[in-house]
């Protein structure tokens, strides 16, 4: 029976075989990888991934789709809202379980010793930013991430300072990831077609990220961008004053003019 896309889940199913193959090439899955796919849907990307991996864990909220996916012998299905998934616990669990080898392959004795999971998925556009922030809390166990998102969201993720797209999202992610837009995906690649352009982003956690209090950093950045057209003296200045900040920071700028490394340094100084 044909599955009807559900608007409340933000479902748009990828159907363009050429685009699917291009995405898989960018991900470059290997049998040694512990990979988790968010929102596998009708398994358009899932099937070519599992053929290369041998085994794949998927997270699916739609009950009907989860039933279909469980029929696949090489899929482990986590039926859940992705925002409720503890990726740290999931990573430790995946590394502790001896997975079956790929068809025709031999067990990999090094598999259990490799730390980190690879996360991929066509993220629901209506909750893509909350998902990215949720994964940020578990970045210590993530090797890399490849996501399909609205192109305009990816433009903000990778934006440089003093550009129209530079935003809170840019600053919150760039302190921790190296990111790049690796593939454009037009609306006609989906059924039903979304009303926006899409793209694939690659996110690789930095090997030596700066040490910061993430909660404080998030509060600082949110305050700075709360009124992005005003100079920071009117927003971040009051926030710093309330914390008796005695250091120096140029508040005669707008939030979009401050590079990520300066926000990081300020968060470290406030601590």
Tab-separated table of C-alpha atoms in Angstrom:
chain	number	residue	atom	x	y	z
A	1	UNK	CA	0.000	0.000	0.000
A	2	UNK	CA	1.314	3.439	-0.945
A	3	UNK	CA	2.330	5.554	2.035
A	4	UNK	CA	0.843	9.066	2.013
A	5	UNK	CA	3.253	11.759	3.213
A	6	UNK	CA	2.116	13.240	6.514
A	7	UNK	CA	2.295	16.997	6.748
A	8	UNK	CA	2.534	16.989	10.557
A	9	UNK	CA	5.786	15.015	10.296
A	10	UNK	CA	7.157	17.299	7.574
A	11	UNK	CA	7.484	14.337	5.208
A	12	UNK	CA	8.922	14.813	1.719
A	13	UNK	CA	10.240	11.565	0.250
A	14	UNK	CA	13.370	11.584	-1.881
A	15	UNK	CA	12.776	9.856	-5.232
A	16	UNK	CA	15.514	11.097	-7.619
A	17	UNK	CA	17.897	8.164	-8.082
A	18	UNK	CA	20.707	10.363	-9.394
A	19	UNK	CA	20.528	12.597	-6.334
A	20	UNK	CA	20.393	9.564	-4.028
A	21	UNK	CA	23.559	8.160	-5.587
A	22	UNK	CA	25.285	11.542	-5.280
A	23	UNK	CA	24.368	11.764	-1.587
A	24	UNK	CA	25.717	8.279	-0.907
A	25	UNK	CA	28.984	9.222	-2.635
A	26	UNK	CA	29.310	12.271	-0.374
A	27	UNK	CA	28.635	10.183	2.739
A	28	UNK	CA	31.039	7.440	1.597
A	29	UNK	CA	29.762	4.715	3.962
A	30	UNK	CA	32.083	1.881	4.958
A	31	UNK	CA	31.315	-1.530	6.541
A	32	UNK	CA	33.384	-0.410	9.542
A	33	UNK	CA	31.045	2.511	10.298
A	34	UNK	CA	28.452	2.693	13.039
A	35	UNK	CA	25.817	4.776	11.273
A	36	UNK	CA	22.461	6.154	12.391
A	37	UNK	CA	19.883	7.498	9.936
A	38	UNK	CA	17.261	9.983	11.107
A	39	UNK	CA	13.905	9.792	9.332
A	40	UNK	CA	14.485	6.991	6.797
A	41	UNK	CA	10.947	7.335	5.424
A	42	UNK	CA	10.464	4.996	2.453
A	43	UNK	CA	14.124	3.863	2.640
A	44	UNK	CA	15.269	5.618	-0.550
A	45	UNK	CA	18.593	6.468	1.085
A	46	UNK	CA	18.429	3.654	3.630
A	47	UNK	CA	18.725	0.812	1.132
A	48	UNK	CA	21.904	1.981	-0.660
A	49	UNK	CA	23.434	2.804	2.720
A	50	UNK	CA	22.717	-0.595	4.257
A	51	UNK	CA	24.048	-2.316	1.121
A	52	UNK	CA	27.426	-0.654	1.772
A	53	UNK	CA	27.335	-0.827	5.576
A	54	UNK	CA	25.895	-4.273	6.157
A	55	UNK	CA	23.859	-3.000	9.113
A	56	UNK	CA	22.169	0.314	9.899
A	57	UNK	CA	20.280	1.847	12.825
A	58	UNK	CA	17.357	4.097	11.863
A	59	UNK	CA	15.198	6.487	13.907
A	60	UNK	CA	11.611	6.797	12.673
A	61	UNK	CA	8.655	8.500	14.368
A	62	UNK	CA	5.941	7.437	11.912
A	63	UNK	CA	4.486	4.173	13.270
A	64	UNK	CA	3.413	2.858	9.853
A	65	UNK	CA	6.867	3.436	8.379
A	66	UNK	CA	8.538	1.870	11.420
A	67	UNK	CA	6.530	-1.319	10.851
A	68	UNK	CA	7.736	-1.488	7.243
A	69	UNK	CA	11.334	-0.834	8.227
A	70	UNK	CA	11.328	-3.605	10.852
A	71	UNK	CA	10.747	-6.117	8.072
A	72	UNK	CA	14.269	-5.392	6.801
A	73	UNK	CA	16.682	-7.955	8.291
A	74	UNK	CA	19.642	-5.561	8.481
A	75	UNK	CA	17.942	-2.574	10.044
A	76	UNK	CA	17.605	-1.805	13.713
A	77	UNK	CA	14.600	0.494	14.130
A	78	UNK	CA	14.318	3.009	16.958
A	79	UNK	CA	10.692	4.210	16.905
A	80	UNK	CA	10.949	7.585	18.587
A	81	UNK	CA	10.912	11.341	18.312
A	82	UNK	CA	14.547	12.101	17.460
A	83	UNK	CA	14.578	14.924	20.024
A	84	UNK	CA	14.074	12.298	22.744
A	85	UNK	CA	16.884	9.999	21.584
A	86	UNK	CA	19.981	9.870	23.795
A	87	UNK	CA	22.636	9.662	21.082
A	88	UNK	CA	25.424	9.243	23.631
A	89	UNK	CA	23.791	6.146	25.082
A	90	UNK	CA	22.956	4.909	21.583
A	91	UNK	CA	26.587	5.280	20.488
A	92	UNK	CA	27.858	3.276	23.455
A	93	UNK	CA	25.223	0.636	22.800
A	94	UNK	CA	26.145	0.306	19.117
A	95	UNK	CA	29.812	-0.070	19.977
A	96	UNK	CA	29.097	-2.771	22.538
A	97	UNK	CA	27.085	-4.997	20.213
A	98	UNK	CA	28.757	-7.378	17.771
A	99	UNK	CA	27.032	-6.683	14.494
A	100	UNK	CA	26.635	-9.264	11.760
A	101	UNK	CA	29.013	-8.830	8.832
A	102	UNK	CA	27.811	-7.537	5.497
A	103	UNK	CA	26.594	-10.245	3.106
A	104	UNK	CA	29.667	-12.065	1.863
A	105	UNK	CA	31.931	-10.225	4.298
A	106	UNK	CA	33.878	-11.195	7.390
A	107	UNK	CA	33.469	-9.775	10.914
A	108	UNK	CA	35.592	-6.698	11.610
A	109	UNK	CA	37.524	-7.274	14.872
A	110	UNK	CA	38.351	-3.559	15.151
A	111	UNK	CA	34.734	-2.431	14.920
A	112	UNK	CA	34.004	-2.388	18.653
A	113	UNK	CA	37.153	-0.341	19.328
A	114	UNK	CA	36.214	2.530	17.030
A	115	UNK	CA	34.593	5.393	18.881
A	116	UNK	CA	31.973	7.574	17.286
A	117	UNK	CA	28.835	7.237	15.222
A	118	UNK	CA	28.071	8.733	11.834
A	119	UNK	CA	24.672	10.427	11.621
A	120	UNK	CA	22.782	11.023	8.373
A	121	UNK	CA	19.266	11.960	7.391
A	122	UNK	CA	16.685	13.963	5.517
A	123	UNK	CA	15.649	16.120	8.470
A	124	UNK	CA	12.053	17.328	8.842
A	125	UNK	CA	12.260	20.980	7.836
A	126	UNK	CA	9.881	22.100	10.578
A	127	UNK	CA	12.198	20.950	13.402
A	128	UNK	CA	15.626	20.924	11.747
A	129	UNK	CA	17.187	23.545	14.044
A	130	UNK	CA	16.060	21.839	17.290
A	131	UNK	CA	17.531	18.577	15.958
A	132	UNK	CA	20.875	20.243	15.220
A	133	UNK	CA	20.994	21.714	18.732
A	134	UNK	CA	19.985	18.374	20.270
A	135	UNK	CA	22.858	16.651	18.476
A	136	UNK	CA	25.235	19.381	19.659
A	137	UNK	CA	24.666	18.053	23.188
A	138	UNK	CA	25.986	14.651	22.010
A	139	UNK	CA	28.776	15.834	19.704
A	140	UNK	CA	31.451	14.043	21.743
A	141	UNK	CA	30.302	10.681	20.322
A	142	UNK	CA	29.706	11.844	16.746
A	143	UNK	CA	32.212	11.261	13.968
A	144	UNK	CA	30.401	13.291	11.328
A	145	UNK	CA	26.930	14.313	10.151
A	146	UNK	CA	25.411	14.558	6.664
A	147	UNK	CA	21.968	16.129	6.526
A	148	UNK	CA	19.502	17.237	3.912
A	149	UNK	CA	18.016	20.570	4.939
A	150	UNK	CA	16.449	23.648	3.424
A	151	UNK	CA	19.179	25.379	1.452
A	152	UNK	CA	18.500	28.635	3.282
A	153	UNK	CA	19.176	26.902	6.616
A	154	UNK	CA	22.498	25.559	5.362
A	155	UNK	CA	23.355	29.026	4.033
A	156	UNK	CA	22.974	30.305	7.605
A	157	UNK	CA	24.954	27.411	9.066
A	158	UNK	CA	28.031	28.074	6.911
A	159	UNK	CA	27.727	31.892	6.658
A	160	UNK	CA	30.656	34.224	7.274
A	161	UNK	CA	30.514	37.315	9.533
A	162	UNK	CA	29.089	40.550	8.079
A	163	UNK	CA	26.903	38.636	5.622
A	164	UNK	CA	23.098	38.619	5.508
A	165	UNK	CA	22.958	34.915	6.426
A	166	UNK	CA	25.299	35.148	9.444
A	167	UNK	CA	23.109	34.425	12.455
A	168	UNK	CA	22.739	32.757	15.834
A	169	UNK	CA	22.729	29.389	14.049
A	170	UNK	CA	26.086	30.181	12.390
A	171	UNK	CA	27.722	31.075	15.710
A	172	UNK	CA	26.195	28.203	17.684
A	173	UNK	CA	27.437	25.557	15.231
A	174	UNK	CA	30.708	26.934	13.852
A	175	UNK	CA	32.464	26.919	17.233
A	176	UNK	CA	32.151	23.120	17.216
A	177	UNK	CA	31.947	21.935	13.586
A	178	UNK	CA	33.696	22.391	10.263
A	179	UNK	CA	30.801	22.583	7.801
A	180	UNK	CA	30.269	22.753	4.065
A	181	UNK	CA	27.393	22.705	1.606
A	182	UNK	CA	28.248	19.708	-0.576
A	183	UNK	CA	25.225	19.183	-2.845
A	184	UNK	CA	22.205	21.115	-4.179
A	185	UNK	CA	18.886	19.209	-4.235
A	186	UNK	CA	15.993	20.719	-6.283
A	187	UNK	CA	12.319	20.405	-5.207
A	188	UNK	CA	11.492	17.998	-8.043
A	189	UNK	CA	13.735	15.393	-6.394
A	190	UNK	CA	10.959	14.759	-3.823
A	191	UNK	CA	7.421	13.448	-3.616
A	192	UNK	CA	5.618	15.647	-2.752
A	193	UNK	CA	7.932	18.473	-3.905
A	194	UNK	CA	8.641	20.996	-1.119
A	195	UNK	CA	8.245	24.690	-1.841
A	196	UNK	CA	11.911	25.347	-1.097
A	197	UNK	CA	15.317	24.354	-2.424
A	198	UNK	CA	17.258	21.782	-0.414
A	199	UNK	CA	20.918	20.913	0.002
A	200	UNK	CA	23.256	18.498	1.773
A	201	UNK	CA	25.524	19.752	4.528
A	202	UNK	CA	28.592	17.949	5.867
A	203	UNK	CA	29.342	18.607	9.547
A	204	UNK	CA	32.613	17.358	11.039
A	205	UNK	CA	33.228	18.000	14.762
A	206	UNK	CA	36.465	19.891	15.390
A	207	UNK	CA	39.204	17.656	16.778
A	208	UNK	CA	40.282	20.256	19.365
A	209	UNK	CA	37.304	22.501	20.094
A	210	UNK	CA	37.623	25.410	22.523
A	211	UNK	CA	36.553	24.694	26.095
A	212	UNK	CA	33.380	26.634	26.889
A	213	UNK	CA	30.272	26.405	29.038
A	214	UNK	CA	27.787	25.585	26.267
A	215	UNK	CA	24.758	26.794	28.224
A	216	UNK	CA	26.389	30.143	28.941
A	217	UNK	CA	27.636	30.419	25.356
A	218	UNK	CA	24.136	29.753	24.056
A	219	UNK	CA	22.676	32.434	26.332
A	220	UNK	CA	25.354	34.919	25.251
A	221	UNK	CA	24.773	34.298	21.549
A	222	UNK	CA	20.984	34.380	21.871
A	223	UNK	CA	21.214	37.724	23.694
A	224	UNK	CA	23.537	39.159	21.061
A	225	UNK	CA	21.227	38.230	18.177
A	226	UNK	CA	17.970	39.057	19.979
A	227	UNK	CA	17.882	42.433	18.214
A	228	UNK	CA	20.393	41.965	15.433
A	229	UNK	CA	19.903	45.428	13.903
A	230	UNK	CA	20.880	47.195	17.115
A	231	UNK	CA	24.449	47.655	18.269
A	232	UNK	CA	25.522	45.218	20.954
A	233	UNK	CA	25.737	47.883	23.639
A	234	UNK	CA	21.935	47.788	23.820
A	235	UNK	CA	21.654	44.005	24.162
A	236	UNK	CA	24.830	42.146	25.028
A	237	UNK	CA	26.156	45.165	26.933
A	238	UNK	CA	23.391	44.894	29.520
A	239	UNK	CA	23.906	41.128	29.763
A	240	UNK	CA	27.634	41.610	30.461
A	241	UNK	CA	26.972	44.393	32.946
A	242	UNK	CA	24.640	42.130	34.909
A	243	UNK	CA	27.519	39.668	35.223
A	244	UNK	CA	30.002	42.332	36.337
A	245	UNK	CA	32.163	41.731	33.277
A	246	UNK	CA	35.373	43.737	33.703
A	247	UNK	CA	37.109	42.802	30.465
A	248	UNK	CA	37.142	44.568	27.105
A	249	UNK	CA	34.833	43.821	24.190
A	250	UNK	CA	33.832	46.130	21.340
A	251	UNK	CA	30.098	46.671	21.815
A	252	UNK	CA	29.871	49.303	19.075
A	253	UNK	CA	29.125	46.559	16.538
A	254	UNK	CA	26.078	44.600	15.487
A	255	UNK	CA	25.889	40.907	16.340
A	256	UNK	CA	26.425	39.896	12.702
A	257	UNK	CA	29.788	41.720	12.598
A	258	UNK	CA	31.435	39.672	15.361
A	259	UNK	CA	33.347	36.531	14.267
A	260	UNK	CA	32.808	33.224	16.046
A	261	UNK	CA	36.198	33.188	17.751
A	262	UNK	CA	35.383	36.489	19.487
A	263	UNK	CA	32.102	35.129	20.846
A	264	UNK	CA	34.000	32.082	22.106
A	265	UNK	CA	36.689	34.221	23.758
A	266	UNK	CA	34.031	36.371	25.415
A	267	UNK	CA	32.219	33.294	26.774
A	268	UNK	CA	35.514	32.044	28.219
A	269	UNK	CA	36.237	35.447	29.773
A	270	UNK	CA	32.794	35.690	31.375
A	271	UNK	CA	33.350	32.330	33.061
